[in-house]
Tab-separated table of C-alpha atoms in Angstrom:
chain	number	residue	atom	x	y	z
D	5	UNK	CA	74.058	145.462	111.281
D	6	UNK	CA	71.496	148.159	111.863
D	7	UNK	CA	69.469	150.001	109.274
D	8	UNK	CA	69.807	153.885	109.573
D	9	UNK	CA	67.104	155.905	108.267
D	10	UNK	CA	68.562	158.060	105.475
D	11	UNK	CA	67.811	161.758	105.212
D	12	UNK	CA	65.833	162.827	102.276
D	13	UNK	CA	68.046	162.882	98.889
D	14	UNK	CA	69.066	166.235	97.645
D	15	UNK	CA	67.995	166.792	94.174
D	16	UNK	CA	70.445	165.039	91.895
D	17	UNK	CA	70.243	167.748	89.233
D	18	UNK	CA	71.942	169.890	91.877
D	19	UNK	CA	74.525	167.252	92.571
D	20	UNK	CA	77.615	166.689	90.530
D	21	UNK	CA	77.423	162.956	89.923
D	22	UNK	CA	79.820	160.628	88.037
D	23	UNK	CA	78.553	157.186	86.961
D	24	UNK	CA	81.605	154.808	86.083
D	25	UNK	CA	79.697	151.727	84.426
D	26	UNK	CA	81.832	148.651	84.282
D	27	UNK	CA	79.695	146.189	82.271
D	28	UNK	CA	80.070	142.524	82.076
D	29	UNK	CA	82.002	141.451	84.869
D	30	UNK	CA	82.399	145.003	86.611
D	31	UNK	CA	79.784	147.151	88.475
D	32	UNK	CA	78.203	150.360	88.838
D	33	UNK	CA	79.645	152.675	91.018
D	34	UNK	CA	77.870	155.748	91.948
D	35	UNK	CA	80.290	158.486	93.063
D	36	UNK	CA	79.096	161.948	94.513
D	37	UNK	CA	81.455	164.538	93.674
D	38	UNK	CA	79.962	167.181	95.599
D	39	UNK	CA	77.671	167.797	98.598
D	40	UNK	CA	77.804	164.352	99.869
D	41	UNK	CA	80.573	161.812	101.017
D	42	UNK	CA	80.885	158.143	101.789
D	43	UNK	CA	79.783	158.800	105.241
D	44	UNK	CA	76.515	160.555	104.400
D	45	UNK	CA	73.343	158.740	105.685
D	46	UNK	CA	71.881	158.447	102.048
D	47	UNK	CA	72.302	154.890	101.273
D	48	UNK	CA	73.728	155.205	97.731
D	49	UNK	CA	74.130	151.987	96.053
D	50	UNK	CA	77.651	150.864	95.428
D	51	UNK	CA	76.732	147.622	93.664
D	52	UNK	CA	77.570	145.055	91.006
D	53	UNK	CA	74.726	145.779	88.539
D	54	UNK	CA	76.121	143.501	85.729
D	55	UNK	CA	75.026	144.773	82.611
D	56	UNK	CA	71.696	146.326	83.687
D	57	UNK	CA	71.103	150.075	84.694
D	58	UNK	CA	70.816	151.057	88.043
D	59	UNK	CA	70.273	154.156	90.475
D	60	UNK	CA	69.690	155.064	94.086
D	61	UNK	CA	67.235	153.421	96.159
D	62	UNK	CA	66.224	155.726	99.271
D	63	UNK	CA	63.629	153.928	101.355
D	64	UNK	CA	62.534	157.264	102.924
D	65	UNK	CA	62.112	158.851	99.721
D	66	UNK	CA	58.506	159.308	97.917
D	67	UNK	CA	58.705	155.662	96.551
D	68	UNK	CA	56.219	154.553	93.768
D	69	UNK	CA	52.996	152.786	94.525
D	70	UNK	CA	53.148	149.257	93.188
D	71	UNK	CA	49.790	147.695	93.809
D	72	UNK	CA	48.925	145.579	95.734
D	73	UNK	CA	51.493	146.673	98.133
D	74	UNK	CA	51.457	149.558	100.800
D	75	UNK	CA	54.028	152.233	100.968
D	76	UNK	CA	55.576	150.474	104.141
D	77	UNK	CA	55.626	147.172	102.213
D	78	UNK	CA	57.445	148.851	99.163
D	79	UNK	CA	59.843	150.453	101.745
D	80	UNK	CA	60.678	146.948	103.017
D	81	UNK	CA	61.343	145.891	99.051
D	82	UNK	CA	63.780	148.875	98.972
D	83	UNK	CA	65.668	147.787	102.074
D	84	UNK	CA	65.997	144.313	100.622
D	85	UNK	CA	67.431	145.833	97.396
D	86	UNK	CA	69.766	147.962	99.303
D	87	UNK	CA	71.145	145.179	101.278
D	88	UNK	CA	71.860	143.078	98.163
D	89	UNK	CA	73.606	146.063	96.669
D	90	UNK	CA	75.663	146.581	99.824
D	91	UNK	CA	76.691	142.903	99.621
D	92	UNK	CA	77.819	143.471	95.981
D	93	UNK	CA	75.173	141.083	94.658
D	94	UNK	CA	73.795	141.448	91.187
D	95	UNK	CA	70.213	142.373	90.709
D	96	UNK	CA	69.212	138.698	89.968
D	97	UNK	CA	69.585	138.274	93.719
D	98	UNK	CA	67.482	141.226	94.438
D	99	UNK	CA	64.672	139.952	92.385
D	100	UNK	CA	64.952	136.571	94.030
D	101	UNK	CA	64.882	138.084	97.524
D	102	UNK	CA	62.023	140.464	96.922
D	103	UNK	CA	59.927	137.454	95.487
D	104	UNK	CA	60.931	135.302	98.442
D	105	UNK	CA	59.710	138.001	100.903
D	106	UNK	CA	56.502	138.575	98.791
D	107	UNK	CA	55.680	134.864	99.082
D	108	UNK	CA	56.523	134.622	102.834
D	109	UNK	CA	55.297	137.894	104.401
D	110	UNK	CA	53.644	139.875	101.624
D	111	UNK	CA	56.696	142.195	102.286
D	112	UNK	CA	55.442	142.723	105.841
D	113	UNK	CA	57.641	142.526	108.834
D	114	UNK	CA	55.724	139.899	110.585
D	115	UNK	CA	55.707	139.659	114.360
D	116	UNK	CA	54.326	136.801	116.352
D	117	UNK	CA	51.091	135.782	114.751
D	118	UNK	CA	49.808	133.249	117.782
D	119	UNK	CA	48.090	130.286	116.477
D	120	UNK	CA	48.387	131.666	113.008
D	121	UNK	CA	52.146	131.620	112.970
D	122	UNK	CA	54.051	129.061	111.455
D	123	UNK	CA	56.044	127.748	114.124
D	124	UNK	CA	58.283	130.620	115.409
D	125	UNK	CA	58.668	132.263	111.937
D	126	UNK	CA	59.176	135.999	111.986
D	127	UNK	CA	59.870	138.847	109.907
D	128	UNK	CA	60.234	139.585	106.057
D	129	UNK	CA	61.348	136.086	105.349
D	130	UNK	CA	59.630	134.072	107.949
D	131	UNK	CA	62.932	133.033	109.543
D	132	UNK	CA	62.744	130.859	112.520
D	133	UNK	CA	65.088	131.628	115.495
D	134	UNK	CA	64.635	127.841	116.657
D	135	UNK	CA	66.482	126.862	113.488
D	136	UNK	CA	69.306	129.193	113.692
D	137	UNK	CA	68.426	132.188	111.994
D	138	UNK	CA	68.856	134.722	114.872
D	139	UNK	CA	67.157	135.823	117.834
D	140	UNK	CA	63.481	137.073	117.453
D	141	UNK	CA	64.651	140.829	117.518
D	142	UNK	CA	67.418	140.027	114.861
D	143	UNK	CA	65.159	138.377	112.253
D	144	UNK	CA	62.509	141.162	112.854
D	145	UNK	CA	65.203	143.689	111.678
D	146	UNK	CA	64.715	143.859	107.832
D	147	UNK	CA	68.338	144.563	107.227
D	148	UNK	CA	69.522	141.789	109.345
D	149	UNK	CA	66.983	139.509	107.730
D	150	UNK	CA	67.927	140.393	104.163
D	151	UNK	CA	71.631	139.967	104.969
D	152	UNK	CA	70.897	136.383	106.413
D	153	UNK	CA	68.749	135.553	103.274
D	154	UNK	CA	71.629	136.809	100.892
D	155	UNK	CA	74.425	134.977	102.747
D	156	UNK	CA	72.607	131.819	102.481
D	157	UNK	CA	71.893	132.428	98.813
D	158	UNK	CA	75.512	132.959	98.088
D	159	UNK	CA	76.265	129.414	99.313
D	160	UNK	CA	74.161	127.799	96.789
D	161	UNK	CA	76.065	126.628	94.054
D	162	UNK	CA	74.793	127.826	90.582
D	163	UNK	CA	72.104	130.038	92.073
D	164	UNK	CA	72.613	132.743	89.440
D	165	UNK	CA	71.157	130.412	86.512
D	166	UNK	CA	68.435	128.498	88.647
D	167	UNK	CA	64.842	129.180	88.376
D	168	UNK	CA	63.681	131.635	90.819
D	169	UNK	CA	61.628	129.061	92.660
D	170	UNK	CA	64.531	126.704	92.933
D	171	UNK	CA	66.947	129.168	94.379
D	172	UNK	CA	64.442	130.495	96.869
D	173	UNK	CA	63.408	127.126	97.909
D	174	UNK	CA	67.084	126.021	98.651
D	175	UNK	CA	67.346	129.248	100.814
D	176	UNK	CA	63.837	128.704	102.596
D	177	UNK	CA	63.212	125.062	102.652
D	178	UNK	CA	59.469	125.896	102.142
D	179	UNK	CA	56.521	123.419	102.539
D	180	UNK	CA	55.341	124.937	99.350
D	181	UNK	CA	58.433	125.056	97.125
D	182	UNK	CA	56.654	126.044	93.883
D	183	UNK	CA	54.906	129.109	95.365
D	184	UNK	CA	57.777	131.623	94.721
D	185	UNK	CA	57.536	131.346	90.962
D	186	UNK	CA	54.295	133.432	90.521
D	187	UNK	CA	55.901	136.529	92.239
D	188	UNK	CA	58.837	136.839	89.636
D	189	UNK	CA	57.257	139.228	87.242
D	190	UNK	CA	56.158	141.539	89.882
D	191	UNK	CA	59.284	141.276	91.770
D	192	UNK	CA	61.141	142.161	88.637
D	193	UNK	CA	59.028	145.295	88.227
D	194	UNK	CA	59.372	146.213	91.857
D	195	UNK	CA	63.333	146.102	91.324
D	196	UNK	CA	63.139	148.115	88.138
D	197	UNK	CA	60.813	150.683	89.675
D	198	UNK	CA	62.887	151.238	92.819
D	199	UNK	CA	66.416	150.792	91.306
D	200	UNK	CA	66.077	152.616	88.022
D	201	UNK	CA	65.896	149.475	85.784
D	202	UNK	CA	68.420	147.462	87.371
D	203	UNK	CA	66.658	144.296	86.541
D	204	UNK	CA	66.617	144.868	82.922
D	205	UNK	CA	69.547	145.408	80.536
D	206	UNK	CA	67.566	147.505	78.068
D	207	UNK	CA	68.545	147.808	74.462
D	208	UNK	CA	72.183	148.845	73.788
D	209	UNK	CA	75.052	147.237	72.218
D	210	UNK	CA	76.799	146.785	75.526
D	211	UNK	CA	74.110	144.950	77.096
D	212	UNK	CA	73.797	142.793	74.034
D	213	UNK	CA	77.398	141.732	74.074
D	214	UNK	CA	76.980	141.135	77.935
D	215	UNK	CA	73.995	138.739	77.201
D	216	UNK	CA	76.011	137.154	74.199
D	217	UNK	CA	78.836	136.507	76.831
D	218	UNK	CA	76.682	134.337	78.894
D	219	UNK	CA	75.494	136.939	81.244
D	220	UNK	CA	72.069	136.080	82.719
D	221	UNK	CA	69.577	139.167	83.207
D	222	UNK	CA	68.096	139.848	86.664
D	223	UNK	CA	64.763	138.439	85.039
D	224	UNK	CA	66.521	135.222	84.713
D	225	UNK	CA	66.607	135.145	80.946
D	226	UNK	CA	69.687	135.069	78.439
D	227	UNK	CA	70.000	134.632	74.706
D	228	UNK	CA	69.968	131.366	72.749
D	229	UNK	CA	72.818	132.132	70.787
D	230	UNK	CA	74.769	135.220	69.778
D	231	UNK	CA	73.656	135.910	66.054
D	232	UNK	CA	71.836	138.693	64.026
D	233	UNK	CA	68.059	138.245	63.281
D	234	UNK	CA	67.447	137.258	59.640
D	235	UNK	CA	63.989	136.550	58.969
D	236	UNK	CA	61.688	138.338	61.534
D	237	UNK	CA	58.401	137.384	63.080
D	238	UNK	CA	55.394	137.373	60.790
D	239	UNK	CA	56.986	139.691	58.182
D	240	UNK	CA	55.072	140.899	55.066
D	241	UNK	CA	57.231	138.164	53.075
D	242	UNK	CA	56.476	135.489	55.628
D	243	UNK	CA	53.364	136.321	57.352
D	244	UNK	CA	53.030	132.738	58.921
D	245	UNK	CA	56.686	132.841	60.319
D	246	UNK	CA	55.733	132.357	64.076
D	247	UNK	CA	59.394	132.958	65.258
D	248	UNK	CA	62.664	134.451	64.373
D	249	UNK	CA	65.807	133.089	62.573
D	250	UNK	CA	69.065	133.637	64.251
D	251	UNK	CA	71.652	133.345	61.388
D	252	UNK	CA	74.842	131.570	62.586
D	253	UNK	CA	77.253	128.921	61.664
D	254	UNK	CA	76.800	125.216	61.956
D	255	UNK	CA	77.421	123.583	65.423
D	256	UNK	CA	77.334	126.801	67.465
D	257	UNK	CA	75.849	125.764	70.765
D	258	UNK	CA	72.123	126.633	71.375
D	259	UNK	CA	71.362	127.475	75.224
D	260	UNK	CA	68.333	127.547	77.123
D	261	UNK	CA	67.126	131.163	77.523
D	262	UNK	CA	65.573	130.558	81.101
D	263	UNK	CA	65.333	127.821	83.448
D	264	UNK	CA	62.410	125.519	83.041
D	265	UNK	CA	61.423	121.905	82.209
D	266	UNK	CA	61.973	120.250	78.559
D	267	UNK	CA	58.511	119.411	77.331
D	268	UNK	CA	59.354	118.116	73.909
D	269	UNK	CA	62.431	116.691	72.117
D	270	UNK	CA	61.780	115.180	68.666
D	271	UNK	CA	62.820	114.797	65.011
D	272	UNK	CA	59.824	116.786	63.331
D	273	UNK	CA	58.302	115.100	60.469
D	274	UNK	CA	58.371	116.908	57.159
D	275	UNK	CA	55.428	117.695	54.793
D	276	UNK	CA	55.527	114.072	53.429
D	277	UNK	CA	55.674	112.470	56.941
D	278	UNK	CA	59.434	111.522	56.943
D	279	UNK	CA	61.624	111.886	60.008
D	280	UNK	CA	64.927	112.651	58.260
D	281	UNK	CA	66.598	115.046	60.625
D	282	UNK	CA	70.275	113.970	60.486
D	283	UNK	CA	70.782	115.571	56.977
D	284	UNK	CA	70.451	119.145	55.849
D	285	UNK	CA	66.971	120.099	54.882
D	286	UNK	CA	65.831	122.438	52.219
D	287	UNK	CA	62.993	125.122	51.697
D	288	UNK	CA	59.687	123.434	51.188
D	289	UNK	CA	60.769	120.324	52.891
D	290	UNK	CA	58.588	121.205	56.071
D	291	UNK	CA	59.221	120.443	59.615
D	292	UNK	CA	61.320	121.776	62.265
D	293	UNK	CA	64.036	119.274	62.022
D	294	UNK	CA	65.611	118.456	65.488
D	295	UNK	CA	63.737	120.506	67.922
D	296	UNK	CA	63.206	121.294	71.640
D	297	UNK	CA	60.459	123.006	73.534
D	298	UNK	CA	60.943	124.221	77.252
D	299	UNK	CA	58.144	125.319	79.599
D	300	UNK	CA	59.269	128.153	81.702
D	301	UNK	CA	57.634	130.006	84.753
D	302	UNK	CA	54.437	131.625	84.025
D	303	UNK	CA	53.634	129.022	81.258
D	304	UNK	CA	55.955	130.605	78.708
D	305	UNK	CA	57.179	128.011	76.179
D	306	UNK	CA	60.270	128.533	73.908
D	307	UNK	CA	60.930	126.451	70.980
D	308	UNK	CA	64.325	125.727	69.159
D	309	UNK	CA	64.430	124.326	65.782
D	310	UNK	CA	66.798	122.877	62.905
D	311	UNK	CA	69.451	121.403	65.024
D	312	UNK	CA	72.221	119.454	63.437
D	313	UNK	CA	71.886	116.366	65.606
D	314	UNK	CA	69.694	114.739	68.288
D	315	UNK	CA	69.563	117.425	71.255
D	316	UNK	CA	71.519	116.930	74.276
D	317	UNK	CA	68.378	117.133	76.652
D	318	UNK	CA	65.455	114.586	77.326
D	319	UNK	CA	61.948	115.279	77.818
D	320	UNK	CA	60.924	116.201	81.395
D	321	UNK	CA	64.479	117.102	82.277
D	322	UNK	CA	64.973	120.317	84.332
D	323	UNK	CA	67.289	122.896	82.698
D	324	UNK	CA	68.839	126.221	84.033
D	325	UNK	CA	69.129	129.261	81.992
D	326	UNK	CA	72.522	128.886	79.947
D	327	UNK	CA	72.506	124.940	79.847
D	328	UNK	CA	73.467	123.761	76.275
D	329	UNK	CA	70.359	122.136	74.442
D	330	UNK	CA	71.973	121.310	71.100
D	331	UNK	CA	73.965	122.657	68.063
D	332	UNK	CA	73.091	124.869	65.395
D	333	UNK	CA	72.107	122.963	61.957
D	334	UNK	CA	69.982	123.120	59.009
D	335	UNK	CA	67.472	120.103	59.350
D	336	UNK	CA	63.930	120.283	58.156
D	337	UNK	CA	62.379	123.178	56.376
D	338	UNK	CA	65.781	125.196	56.079
D	339	UNK	CA	67.863	127.017	53.441
D	340	UNK	CA	71.055	127.083	55.612
D	341	UNK	CA	72.387	126.812	59.124
D	342	UNK	CA	70.426	128.720	61.759
D	343	UNK	CA	68.151	128.601	64.777
D	344	UNK	CA	64.312	129.062	64.468
D	345	UNK	CA	63.362	130.522	67.936
D	346	UNK	CA	59.902	130.866	69.016
D	347	UNK	CA	58.072	132.090	72.194
D	348	UNK	CA	54.658	131.075	73.182
D	349	UNK	CA	52.360	132.511	76.011
D	350	UNK	CA	50.063	130.266	78.121
D	351	UNK	CA	51.815	127.206	76.883
D	352	UNK	CA	49.917	127.443	73.773
D	353	UNK	CA	51.952	125.717	71.110
D	354	UNK	CA	49.777	126.772	68.370
D	355	UNK	CA	50.360	130.108	66.353
D	356	UNK	CA	47.773	131.948	68.425
D	357	UNK	CA	50.044	131.605	71.295
D	358	UNK	CA	53.044	132.649	69.646
D	359	UNK	CA	54.600	136.516	70.218
D	360	UNK	CA	57.465	138.379	68.757
D	361	UNK	CA	60.558	136.902	70.263
D	362	UNK	CA	62.455	140.257	69.681
D	363	UNK	CA	60.123	142.268	71.694
D	364	UNK	CA	59.675	139.468	74.450
D	365	UNK	CA	63.260	139.085	74.950
D	366	UNK	CA	63.879	142.777	75.053
D	367	UNK	CA	61.419	142.939	77.811
D	368	UNK	CA	63.416	140.236	79.587
D	369	UNK	CA	66.634	142.263	79.537
D	370	UNK	CA	68.234	139.682	77.024
D	371	UNK	CA	67.804	141.453	73.614
D	372	UNK	CA	68.208	139.393	70.486
D	373	UNK	CA	70.408	140.630	67.554
D	374	UNK	CA	69.014	143.654	65.568
D	375	UNK	CA	66.337	142.546	63.328
D	376	UNK	CA	67.600	142.415	59.590
């Protein structure tokens, strides 16, 4: 497969464009009704975007400057995205691929590096001809290298819900398996910038329904439960409320919003020091009841409170986005069945580390219910 350098895109405002958006199980197909046809050199995306938004990626257009990468390196990222789109893979795969190339080559198409070279590793992904990735010439072709990466990714069962670093490691078999995680935020930004927001499902009811149906955004995040937001974050009525309450009936499954490691599972003590979590609580009792905390990439911690029974996970367990943690209940300081959900930055479990979950989840492309 050879990458053909496309001609500059004509102004889309002069082109009649029909966008057919089939969300949650469909795809976004870009159809040009006038001026271009399916054989045109412009590499228009005909891709599965899930429930995100997306657009044309033209590697030869005036690409945005995204520091610390050069124009040529961002062009390589655009090629990686295009190949993923051509293969009908969702934006989550593009983020994984771009982040992997960021770690392996800083988005540079590496040639032979002499004594600095890691064995015979070449190209965007440091693929090794000696281990079957292709000839030296092939693995230095960005389209070929990207295709090989995606084809290997597709063979990994459950890659869509894995943490980025686990999925990348299963493809690359790197000596530094945890190194990929640090690139996830900027890789998501690059995909959003080049593909018109494809890595985020921003803010409409269709996207909320998609997330609620179990879809995982390209950022790797999803919602913990489909439910409206009742009591909000640090509202005037509850200024010390460090999360949001998602109001839903008892026994509904609660899922992990992103991959990570379970850092805490416990029955939280009430104000009188009692651990009585197997019964419904009441306002003023104190405590989170049955609760779980998870540490995600970037030292983000999420907290889930008031479960009806002992959670299904254990401390130090690795979980994927979408794994069931427990069930909705009303244990602890609670007036009725709901999930109290918190997000903390820098693994700071105190109130100073807490951020508004509604705003944070919106930024991840997994919006919670409308705040009530």
